[in-house]
Coordinates of C-alpha atoms and ligand atoms in Angstrom, one line a residue:
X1402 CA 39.1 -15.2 -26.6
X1403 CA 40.0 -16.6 -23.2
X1404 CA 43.5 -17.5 -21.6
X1405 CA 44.8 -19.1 -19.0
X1406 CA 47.1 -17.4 -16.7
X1407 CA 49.0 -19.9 -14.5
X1408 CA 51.2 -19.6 -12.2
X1409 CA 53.5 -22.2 -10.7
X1410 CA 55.1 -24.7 -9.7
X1411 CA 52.6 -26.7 -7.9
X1412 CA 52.1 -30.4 -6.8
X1413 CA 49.0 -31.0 -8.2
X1414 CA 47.0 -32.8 -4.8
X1415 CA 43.6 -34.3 -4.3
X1416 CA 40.2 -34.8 -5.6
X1417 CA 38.7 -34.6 -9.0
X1418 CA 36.0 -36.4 -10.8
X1419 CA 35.9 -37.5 -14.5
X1420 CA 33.0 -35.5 -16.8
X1421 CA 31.1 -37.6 -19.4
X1422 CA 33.1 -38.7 -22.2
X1423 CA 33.3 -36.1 -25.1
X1424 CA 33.0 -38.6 -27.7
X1425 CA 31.1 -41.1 -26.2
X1426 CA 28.4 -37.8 -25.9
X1427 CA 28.7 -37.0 -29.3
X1428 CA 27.6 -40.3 -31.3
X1429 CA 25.2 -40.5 -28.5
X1430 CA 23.5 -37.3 -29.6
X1431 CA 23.3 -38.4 -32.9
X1432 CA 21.5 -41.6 -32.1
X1433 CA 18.6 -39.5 -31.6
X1434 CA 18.3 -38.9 -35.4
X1435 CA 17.2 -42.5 -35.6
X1436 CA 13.6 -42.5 -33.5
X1437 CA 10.8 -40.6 -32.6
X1438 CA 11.0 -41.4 -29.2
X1439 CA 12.5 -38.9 -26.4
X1440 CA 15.6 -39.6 -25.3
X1441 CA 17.6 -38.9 -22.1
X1442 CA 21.4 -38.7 -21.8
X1443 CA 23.1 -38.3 -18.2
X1444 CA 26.2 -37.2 -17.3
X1445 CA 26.4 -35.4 -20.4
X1446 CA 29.9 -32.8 -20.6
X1447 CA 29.4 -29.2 -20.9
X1448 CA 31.9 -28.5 -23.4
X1449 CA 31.5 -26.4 -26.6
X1450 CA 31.6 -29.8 -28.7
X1451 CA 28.1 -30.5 -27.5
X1452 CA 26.7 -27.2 -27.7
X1453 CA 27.4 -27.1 -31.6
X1454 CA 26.3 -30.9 -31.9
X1455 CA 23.2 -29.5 -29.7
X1456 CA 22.5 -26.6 -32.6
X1457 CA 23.2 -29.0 -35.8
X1458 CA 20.3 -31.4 -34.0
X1459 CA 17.8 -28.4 -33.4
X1460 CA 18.9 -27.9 -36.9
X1461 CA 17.5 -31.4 -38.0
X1462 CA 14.4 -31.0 -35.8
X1463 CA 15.8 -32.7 -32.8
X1464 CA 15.4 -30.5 -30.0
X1465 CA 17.8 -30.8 -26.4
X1466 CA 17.1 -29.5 -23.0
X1467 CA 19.5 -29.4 -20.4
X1468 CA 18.8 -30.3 -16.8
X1469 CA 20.8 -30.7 -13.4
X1470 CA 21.0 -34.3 -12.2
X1471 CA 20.8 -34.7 -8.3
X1472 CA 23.4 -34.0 -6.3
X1473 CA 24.8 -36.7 -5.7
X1474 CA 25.6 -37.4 -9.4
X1475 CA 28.5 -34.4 -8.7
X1476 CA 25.5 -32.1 -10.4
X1477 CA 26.2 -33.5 -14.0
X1478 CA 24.2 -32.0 -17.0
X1479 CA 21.4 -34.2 -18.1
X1480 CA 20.1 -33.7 -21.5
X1481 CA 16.4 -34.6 -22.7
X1482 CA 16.4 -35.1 -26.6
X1483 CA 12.9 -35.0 -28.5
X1484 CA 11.8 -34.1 -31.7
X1485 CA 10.7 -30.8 -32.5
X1486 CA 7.7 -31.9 -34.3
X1487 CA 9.0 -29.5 -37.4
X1488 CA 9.4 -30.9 -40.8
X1489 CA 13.1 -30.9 -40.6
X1490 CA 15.8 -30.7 -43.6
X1491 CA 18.1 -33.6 -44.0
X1492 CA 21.1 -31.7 -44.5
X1493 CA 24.1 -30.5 -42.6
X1494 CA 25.3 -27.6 -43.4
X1495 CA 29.2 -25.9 -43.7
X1496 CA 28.8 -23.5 -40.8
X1497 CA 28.2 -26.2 -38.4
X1498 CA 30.5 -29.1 -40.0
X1499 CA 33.0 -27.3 -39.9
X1500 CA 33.6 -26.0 -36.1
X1501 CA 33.3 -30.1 -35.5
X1502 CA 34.5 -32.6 -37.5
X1503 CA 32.3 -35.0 -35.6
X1504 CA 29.3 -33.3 -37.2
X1505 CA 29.9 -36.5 -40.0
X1506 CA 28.3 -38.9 -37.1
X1507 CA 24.7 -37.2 -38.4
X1508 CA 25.3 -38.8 -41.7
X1509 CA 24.6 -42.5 -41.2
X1510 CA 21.3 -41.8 -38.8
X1511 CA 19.7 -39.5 -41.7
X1512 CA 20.0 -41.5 -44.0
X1513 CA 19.3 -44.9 -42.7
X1514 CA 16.2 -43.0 -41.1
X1515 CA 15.2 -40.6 -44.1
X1516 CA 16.5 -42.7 -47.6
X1517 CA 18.5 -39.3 -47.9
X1518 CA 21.4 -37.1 -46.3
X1519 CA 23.3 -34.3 -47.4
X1520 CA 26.7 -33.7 -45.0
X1521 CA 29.2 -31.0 -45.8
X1522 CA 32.4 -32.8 -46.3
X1523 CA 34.3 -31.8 -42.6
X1524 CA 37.5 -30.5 -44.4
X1525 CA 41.0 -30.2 -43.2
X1526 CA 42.1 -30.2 -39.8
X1527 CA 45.3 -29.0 -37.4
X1528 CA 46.2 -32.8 -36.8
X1529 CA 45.8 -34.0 -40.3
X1530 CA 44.0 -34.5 -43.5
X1531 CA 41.4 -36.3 -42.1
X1532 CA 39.4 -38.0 -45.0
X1533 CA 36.0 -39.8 -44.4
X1534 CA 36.4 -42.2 -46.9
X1535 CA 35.8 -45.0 -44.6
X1536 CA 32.1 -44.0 -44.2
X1537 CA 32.0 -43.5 -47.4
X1538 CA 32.7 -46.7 -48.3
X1539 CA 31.4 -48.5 -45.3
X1540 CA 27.7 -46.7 -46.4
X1541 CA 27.6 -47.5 -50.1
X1542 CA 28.6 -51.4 -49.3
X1543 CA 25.4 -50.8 -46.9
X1544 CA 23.5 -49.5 -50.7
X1545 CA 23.9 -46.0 -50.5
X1546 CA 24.3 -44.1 -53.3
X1547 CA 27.4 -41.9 -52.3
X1548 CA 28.0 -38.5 -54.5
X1549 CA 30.6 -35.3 -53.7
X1550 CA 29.9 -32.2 -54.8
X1551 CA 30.0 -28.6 -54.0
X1552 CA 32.0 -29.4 -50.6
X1553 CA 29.0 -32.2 -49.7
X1554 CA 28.6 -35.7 -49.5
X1555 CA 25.5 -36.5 -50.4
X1556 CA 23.8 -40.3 -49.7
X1557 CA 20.4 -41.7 -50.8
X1558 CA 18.9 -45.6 -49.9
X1559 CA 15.2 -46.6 -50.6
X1560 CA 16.4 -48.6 -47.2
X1561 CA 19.9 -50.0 -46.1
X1562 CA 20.6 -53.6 -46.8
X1563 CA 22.9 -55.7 -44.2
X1564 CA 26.1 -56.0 -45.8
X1565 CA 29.9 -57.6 -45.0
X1566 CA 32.3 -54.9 -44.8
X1567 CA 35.7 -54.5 -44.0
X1568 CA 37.4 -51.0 -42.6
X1569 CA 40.9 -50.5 -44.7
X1570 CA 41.9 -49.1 -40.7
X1571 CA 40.3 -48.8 -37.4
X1572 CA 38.4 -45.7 -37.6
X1573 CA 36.4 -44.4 -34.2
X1574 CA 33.7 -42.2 -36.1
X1575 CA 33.8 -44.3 -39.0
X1576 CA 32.9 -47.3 -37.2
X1577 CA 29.8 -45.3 -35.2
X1578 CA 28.3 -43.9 -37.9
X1579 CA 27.5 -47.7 -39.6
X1580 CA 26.8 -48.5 -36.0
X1581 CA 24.0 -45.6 -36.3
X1582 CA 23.1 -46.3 -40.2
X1583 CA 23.3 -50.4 -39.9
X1584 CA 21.2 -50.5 -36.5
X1585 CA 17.9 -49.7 -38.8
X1586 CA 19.2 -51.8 -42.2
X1587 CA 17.2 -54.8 -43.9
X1588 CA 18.9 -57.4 -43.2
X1589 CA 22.9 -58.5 -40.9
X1590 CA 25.8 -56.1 -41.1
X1591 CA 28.8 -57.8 -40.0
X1592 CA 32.0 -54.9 -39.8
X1593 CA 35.1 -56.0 -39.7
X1594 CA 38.7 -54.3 -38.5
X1595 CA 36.5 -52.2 -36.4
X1596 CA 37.7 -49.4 -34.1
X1597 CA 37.6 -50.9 -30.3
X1598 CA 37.4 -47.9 -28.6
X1599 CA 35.1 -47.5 -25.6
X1600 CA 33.1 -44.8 -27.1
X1601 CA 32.0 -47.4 -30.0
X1602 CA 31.0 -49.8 -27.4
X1603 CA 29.2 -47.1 -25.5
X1604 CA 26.9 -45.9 -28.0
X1605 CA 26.1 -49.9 -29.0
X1606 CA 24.7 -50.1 -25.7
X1607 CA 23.0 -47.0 -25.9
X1608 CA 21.4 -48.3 -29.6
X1609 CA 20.6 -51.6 -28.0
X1610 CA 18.7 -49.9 -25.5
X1611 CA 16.9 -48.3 -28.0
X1612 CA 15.5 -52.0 -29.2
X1613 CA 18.9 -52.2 -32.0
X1614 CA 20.7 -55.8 -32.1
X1615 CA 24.3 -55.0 -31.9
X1616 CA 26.9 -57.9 -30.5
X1617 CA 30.9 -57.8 -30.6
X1618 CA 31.5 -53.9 -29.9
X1619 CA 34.7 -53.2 -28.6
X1620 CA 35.6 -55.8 -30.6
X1621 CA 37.4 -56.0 -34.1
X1622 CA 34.1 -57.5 -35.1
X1623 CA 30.6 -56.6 -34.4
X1624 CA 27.4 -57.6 -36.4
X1625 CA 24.1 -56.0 -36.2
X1626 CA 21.3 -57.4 -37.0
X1627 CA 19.2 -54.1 -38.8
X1628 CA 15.7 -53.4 -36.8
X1629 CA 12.7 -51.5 -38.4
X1630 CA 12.5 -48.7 -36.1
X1631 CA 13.8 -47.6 -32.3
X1632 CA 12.8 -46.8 -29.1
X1633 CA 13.5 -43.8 -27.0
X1634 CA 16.0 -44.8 -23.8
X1635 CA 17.5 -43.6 -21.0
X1636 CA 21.8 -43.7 -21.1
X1637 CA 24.5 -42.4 -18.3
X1638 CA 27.4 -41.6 -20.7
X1639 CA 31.2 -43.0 -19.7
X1640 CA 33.4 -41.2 -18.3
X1641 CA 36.0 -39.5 -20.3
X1642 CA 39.0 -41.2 -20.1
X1643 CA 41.2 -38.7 -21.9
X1644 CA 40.2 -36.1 -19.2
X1645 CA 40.7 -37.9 -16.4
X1646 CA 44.0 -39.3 -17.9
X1647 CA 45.3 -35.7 -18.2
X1648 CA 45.0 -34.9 -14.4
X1649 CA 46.4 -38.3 -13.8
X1650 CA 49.6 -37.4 -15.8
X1651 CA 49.3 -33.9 -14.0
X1652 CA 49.9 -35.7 -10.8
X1653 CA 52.9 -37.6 -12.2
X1654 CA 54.8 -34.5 -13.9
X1655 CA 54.3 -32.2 -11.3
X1656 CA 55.4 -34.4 -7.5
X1657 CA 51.6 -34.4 -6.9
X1658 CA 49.1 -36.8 -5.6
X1659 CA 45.5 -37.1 -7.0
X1660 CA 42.9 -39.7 -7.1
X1661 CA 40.7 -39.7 -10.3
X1662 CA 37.3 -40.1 -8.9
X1663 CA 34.3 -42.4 -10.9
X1664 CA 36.6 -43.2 -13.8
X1665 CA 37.2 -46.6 -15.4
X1666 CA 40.7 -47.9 -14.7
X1667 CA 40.0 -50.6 -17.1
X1668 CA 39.5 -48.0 -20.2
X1669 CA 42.5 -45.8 -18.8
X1670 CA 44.7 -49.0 -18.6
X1671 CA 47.0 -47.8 -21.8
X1672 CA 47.5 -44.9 -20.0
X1673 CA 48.1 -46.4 -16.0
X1674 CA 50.5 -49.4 -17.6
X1675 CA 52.9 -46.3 -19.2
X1676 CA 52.7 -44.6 -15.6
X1677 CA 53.8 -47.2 -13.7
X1678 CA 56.3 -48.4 -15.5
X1679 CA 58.0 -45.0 -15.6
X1680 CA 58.1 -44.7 -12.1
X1681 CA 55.0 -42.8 -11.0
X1682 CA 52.7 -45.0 -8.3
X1683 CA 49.2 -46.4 -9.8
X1684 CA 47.0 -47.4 -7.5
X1685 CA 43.4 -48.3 -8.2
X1686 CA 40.6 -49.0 -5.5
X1687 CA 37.1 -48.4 -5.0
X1688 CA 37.2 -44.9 -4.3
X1689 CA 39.2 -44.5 -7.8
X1690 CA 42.6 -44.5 -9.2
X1691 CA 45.1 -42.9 -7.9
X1692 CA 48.5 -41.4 -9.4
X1693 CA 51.4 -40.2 -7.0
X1694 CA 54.5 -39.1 -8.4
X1695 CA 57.4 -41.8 -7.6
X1696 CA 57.4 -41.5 -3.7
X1697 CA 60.7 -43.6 -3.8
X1698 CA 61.7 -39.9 -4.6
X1699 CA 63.9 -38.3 -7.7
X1700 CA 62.5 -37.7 -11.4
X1701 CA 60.1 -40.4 -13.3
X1702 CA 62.1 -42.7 -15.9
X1703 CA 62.2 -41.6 -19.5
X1704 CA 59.5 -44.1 -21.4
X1705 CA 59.3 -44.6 -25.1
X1706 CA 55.7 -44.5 -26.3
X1707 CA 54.1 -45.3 -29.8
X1708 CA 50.5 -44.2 -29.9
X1709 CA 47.7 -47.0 -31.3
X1710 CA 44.4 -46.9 -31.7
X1711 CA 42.6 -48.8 -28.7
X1712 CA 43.7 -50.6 -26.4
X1713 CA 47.3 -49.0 -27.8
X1714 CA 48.5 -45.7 -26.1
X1715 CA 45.8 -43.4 -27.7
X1716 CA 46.6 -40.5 -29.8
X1717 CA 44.6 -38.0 -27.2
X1718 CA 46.9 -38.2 -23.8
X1719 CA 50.3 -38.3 -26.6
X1720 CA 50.7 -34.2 -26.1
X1721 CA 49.9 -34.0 -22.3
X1722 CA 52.6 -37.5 -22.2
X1723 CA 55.0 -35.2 -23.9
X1724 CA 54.5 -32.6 -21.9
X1725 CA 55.4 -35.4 -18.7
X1726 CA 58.5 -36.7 -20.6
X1727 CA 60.2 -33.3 -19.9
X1728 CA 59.8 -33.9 -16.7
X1729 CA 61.3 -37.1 -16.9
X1730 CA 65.1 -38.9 -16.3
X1731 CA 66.8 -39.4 -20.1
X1732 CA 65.9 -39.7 -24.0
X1733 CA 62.2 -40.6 -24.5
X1734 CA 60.9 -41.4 -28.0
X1735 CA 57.2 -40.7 -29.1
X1736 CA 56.1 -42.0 -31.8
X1737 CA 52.4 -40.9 -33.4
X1738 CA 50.9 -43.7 -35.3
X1739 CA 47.5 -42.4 -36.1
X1740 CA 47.6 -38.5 -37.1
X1741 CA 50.2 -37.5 -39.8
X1742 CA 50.3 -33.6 -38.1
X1743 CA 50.1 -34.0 -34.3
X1744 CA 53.0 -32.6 -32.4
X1745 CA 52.2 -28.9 -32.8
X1746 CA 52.8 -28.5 -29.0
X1747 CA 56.5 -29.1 -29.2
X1748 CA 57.9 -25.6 -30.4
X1749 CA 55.3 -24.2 -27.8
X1750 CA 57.0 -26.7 -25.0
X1751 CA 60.6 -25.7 -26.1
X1752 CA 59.5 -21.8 -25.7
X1753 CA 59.5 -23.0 -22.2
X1754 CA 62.5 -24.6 -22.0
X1755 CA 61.8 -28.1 -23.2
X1756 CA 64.1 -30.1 -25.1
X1757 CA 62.0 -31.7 -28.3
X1758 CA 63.3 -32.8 -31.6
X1759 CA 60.7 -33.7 -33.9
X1760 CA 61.7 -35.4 -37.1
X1761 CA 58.5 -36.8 -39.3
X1762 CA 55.8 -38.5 -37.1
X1763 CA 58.7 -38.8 -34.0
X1764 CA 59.8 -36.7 -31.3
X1765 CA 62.7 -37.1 -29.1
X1766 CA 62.4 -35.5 -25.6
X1767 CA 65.4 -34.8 -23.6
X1768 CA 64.5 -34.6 -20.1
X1769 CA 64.4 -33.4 -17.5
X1770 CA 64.5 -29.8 -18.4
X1771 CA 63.3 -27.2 -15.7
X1772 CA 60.5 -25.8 -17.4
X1773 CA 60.1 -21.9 -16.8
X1774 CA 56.7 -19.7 -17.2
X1775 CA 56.2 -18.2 -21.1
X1776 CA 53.6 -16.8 -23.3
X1777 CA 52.4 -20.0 -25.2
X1778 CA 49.5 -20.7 -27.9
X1779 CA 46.9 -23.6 -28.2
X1780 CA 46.7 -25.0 -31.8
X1781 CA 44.4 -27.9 -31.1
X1782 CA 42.3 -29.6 -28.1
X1783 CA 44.9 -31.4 -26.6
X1784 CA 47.6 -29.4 -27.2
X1785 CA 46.0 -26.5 -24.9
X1786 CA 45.7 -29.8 -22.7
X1787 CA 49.6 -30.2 -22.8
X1788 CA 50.6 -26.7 -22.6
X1789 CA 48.5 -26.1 -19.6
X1790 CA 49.9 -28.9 -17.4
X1791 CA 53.3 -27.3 -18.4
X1792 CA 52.0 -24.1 -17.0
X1793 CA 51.5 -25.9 -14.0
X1794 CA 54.7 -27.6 -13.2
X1795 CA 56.8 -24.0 -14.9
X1796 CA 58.4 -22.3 -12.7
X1797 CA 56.7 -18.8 -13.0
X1798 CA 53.7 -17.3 -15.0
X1799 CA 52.8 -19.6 -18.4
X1800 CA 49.9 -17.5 -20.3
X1801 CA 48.0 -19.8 -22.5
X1802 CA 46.4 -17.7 -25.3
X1803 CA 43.4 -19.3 -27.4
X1804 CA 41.9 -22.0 -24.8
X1805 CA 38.7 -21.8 -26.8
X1806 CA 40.4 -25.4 -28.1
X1807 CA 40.4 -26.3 -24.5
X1808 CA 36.6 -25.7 -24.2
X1809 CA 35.7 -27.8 -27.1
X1810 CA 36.7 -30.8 -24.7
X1811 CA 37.4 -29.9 -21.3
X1812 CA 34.2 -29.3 -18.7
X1813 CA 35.9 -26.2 -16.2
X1814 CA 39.2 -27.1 -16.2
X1815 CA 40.5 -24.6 -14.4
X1816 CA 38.0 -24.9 -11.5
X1817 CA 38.9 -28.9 -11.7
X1818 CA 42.9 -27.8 -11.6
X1819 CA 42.3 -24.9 -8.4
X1820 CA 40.2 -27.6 -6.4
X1821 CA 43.6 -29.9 -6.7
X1822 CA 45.7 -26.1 -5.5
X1823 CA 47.0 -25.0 -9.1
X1824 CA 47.0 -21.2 -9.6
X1825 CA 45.2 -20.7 -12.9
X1826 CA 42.8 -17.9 -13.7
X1827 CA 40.7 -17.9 -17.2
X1828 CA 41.1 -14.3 -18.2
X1829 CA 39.5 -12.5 -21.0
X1830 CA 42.0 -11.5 -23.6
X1831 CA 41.6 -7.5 -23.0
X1832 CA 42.6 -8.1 -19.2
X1833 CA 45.9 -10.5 -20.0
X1834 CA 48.7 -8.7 -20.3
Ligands
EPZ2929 C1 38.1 -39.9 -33.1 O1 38.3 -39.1 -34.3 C2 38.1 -38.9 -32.0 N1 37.1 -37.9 -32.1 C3 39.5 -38.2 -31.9 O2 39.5 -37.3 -30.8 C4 40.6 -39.2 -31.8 O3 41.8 -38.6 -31.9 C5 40.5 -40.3 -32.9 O4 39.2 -40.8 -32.9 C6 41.5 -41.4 -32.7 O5 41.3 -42.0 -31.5 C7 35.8 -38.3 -31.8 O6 35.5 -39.4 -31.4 C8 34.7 -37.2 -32.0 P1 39.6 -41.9 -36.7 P2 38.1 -39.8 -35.7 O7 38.6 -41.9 -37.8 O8 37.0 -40.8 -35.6 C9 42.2 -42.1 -40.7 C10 39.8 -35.3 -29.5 O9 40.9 -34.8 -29.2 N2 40.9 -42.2 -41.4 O10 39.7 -43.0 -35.8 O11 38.0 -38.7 -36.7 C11 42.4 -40.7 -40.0 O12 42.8 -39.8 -40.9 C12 39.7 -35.9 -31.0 O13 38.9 -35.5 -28.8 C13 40.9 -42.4 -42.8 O14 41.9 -42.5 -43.4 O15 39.5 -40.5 -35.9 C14 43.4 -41.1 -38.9 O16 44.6 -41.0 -39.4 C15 40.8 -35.5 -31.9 N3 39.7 -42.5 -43.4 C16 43.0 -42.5 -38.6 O17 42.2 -43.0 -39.6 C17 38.5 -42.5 -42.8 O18 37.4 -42.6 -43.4 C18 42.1 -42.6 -37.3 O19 41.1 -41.7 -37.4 C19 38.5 -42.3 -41.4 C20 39.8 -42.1 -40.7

């Protein structure tokens, strides 16, 4: 197991381009489930999440190879998806569920392309409980026959059948996977109180390239008129707005200057509106956006924050903002809406130094508190995120134990962090001290 040895403080300053979007690449791979044609995903992230998404689809006879694009597309990893030809089960089992909760998004395709799927049930998770009841429901109001048992879901439909159906609460996956299932139904789906994130909107347009009829994604509303079979199709995945929007609060919480290259400022906007108005300088231009730390001089302003799901403040940038808020001038109060067990980073941020109260789903950062150099330990993906751009702005050595969270989402982030002058080695455990 890997860590992080940083040493600092530094100004985070200059260039650094956004990978593919994590979980726009996810649903993306498990479109293929639904045709027989090849398909070919660009600027696909290589991050652990993918490689276990890569081995449940070899699993289910889908077969990935990975290619380099051309240079000038920053050497991105390009992935060619086919079928293996096999006869392939129609079941996804614990061992690879479990690593990856997004494993679930295999669960509508099977079964809206095989009548039948069998998906371990994901199980608990460091941010919360998690349930997938949503699909659940959102499937069997599609005519599935839903059944638990034995730590599986398990689904069967002759075919799908268009449906109405309302989410009780905007759910991201929930909201793909009867994306994936509803694209190949008999028959209109119209879904209701949908998620609007831009992943969802993302993999519509990779379905409709594919020959699916989805409209409204991104939207609280989308319909999708079900098709009898799909295409193959070629798809450049979006950037990843949660990684580039953790560099872009690296700028702000350490004095530094960087410009987010090949990003959407339009999907980051959440993010951007809470910089400026705290004091940091957001400037957005062809060449990308840019974040400078307030050049009129002295700390940021302390800025309350609730996260939402999209377009609110979203849950994934709410550790690395905590980790900015004690950085910043007075009492900030964050407030997570959408996981019940999210703000595991706070004891690691008050071993260096910070000042965090957390009291139920709200923490109260004092700030700014001089953060100094400890021995810290990931507990989820973006917690690493968080405790890692602390590292970076602590005065002295932080050691960041268990980045193997960090990996699950982040393409080389500490080559990304060293080409904008931070001081951060990945070392194997046996050599950190
Ligand atoms: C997606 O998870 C992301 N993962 C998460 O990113 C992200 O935090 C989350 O959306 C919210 O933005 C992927 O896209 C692979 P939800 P998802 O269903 O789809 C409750 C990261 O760091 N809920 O939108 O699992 C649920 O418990 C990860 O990259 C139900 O109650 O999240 C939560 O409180 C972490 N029943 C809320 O809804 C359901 O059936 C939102 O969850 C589904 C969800």
């Amino acid at each position: 197991m890997d860590r992080f040895v940083i040493t600092g403080p530094t100004a985070l300053a200059g260039r650094v381009r956004a990978s593919g979007a994590k979980n726009a690449a996810l649903p993306a791979l498990a479109a293929a489930l639904l045709t027989d044609q090849p398909l070919t995903l660009h600027r696909a992230p290589r991050v652990r999440d993918l490689r276990t998404m890569r081995r449940l689809l070899d699993h289910l006879g889908i077969g990935s190879e990975e290619s380099r694009a051309d240079t000038d597309a920053g050497g991105d990893a390009v992935l060619h998806l086919r079928r293996t030809g096999q006869s392939s089960p129609h079941d996804a089992p614990y061992d690879l569920v479990k690593t990856m909760r997004a494993g679930v998004l295999v669960l509508g395709p099977l079964l809206a392309r095989h009548g039948y799927a069998r998906v371990s049930l994901p199980g608990g998770c460091a941010i919360g409980v998690r349930p997938i009841d949503q699909h659940l429901k959102g499937l069997a109001a599609l005519g599935a026959d839903v059944r638990l048992a034995h730590g599986y879901v398990e689904t069967r439909a002759e075919r799908l059948r268009g449906a109405r159906f309302r989410f009780d609460l905007p759910t991201v996956t929930g909201t793909e996977n009867l994306l994936l299932a509803a694209s190949l139904a008999r028959g209109t789906t119209v879904l209701e109180n949908c998620a609007r994130e831009p992943e969802v909107a993302d993999l519509a347009r990779l379905l409709n390239a594919m020959g699916a009829r989805i409209s409204g994604a991104g939207g609280e509303a989308i319909v999708v008129e079900g098709v009898d079979e799909l295409g193959g199709a070629t798809h450049t995945i979006i950037p990843d707005r949660i990684e580039g929007g953790t560099y872009l609060i690296g700028a702000a919480m350490t004095g530094g200057d960087v410009l987010l290259e090949d990003a959407s400022a339009a999907d980051l906007a959440p993010l951007l509106d809470k910089l400026a108005v705290i004091g940091a300088e957001v400037a957005v231009s062809p060449a990308g956006i840019r974040v400078r730390a307030g050049t009129a001089g002295g700390p940021l302003r302390a800025g309350d924050m609730d996260t939402a799901p999209h377009p609110g403040f979203p849950t994934d940038l709410q550790a690395q903002y905590m980790a900015l808020m004690t950085c910043a001038e007075g009492i900030s109060t964050i407030r997570e809406t959408v996981f019940e067990n999210r703000f595991q980073h706070a004891p690691e941020l008050a071993r260096m130094g910070a000042d965090v109260r957390v009291d139920g789903g709200s923490a109260r950062v004092h700030g700014p508190t001089p953060l100094t150099g400890a021995a810290v330990m990931a507990t989820d993906l973006r917690a690493s995120a968080c405790l890692v751009l602390a590292g970076v702005a602590a005065q002295g050595e932080t050691v960041v134990a268990r980045i193997y969270h960090l990996d699950r989402g982040y393409e080389g982030m500490e080559l990304k962090l060293q080409g904008l002058g931070a001081r951060v080695a990945r070392v194997p455990e046996s050599e950190a001290r």
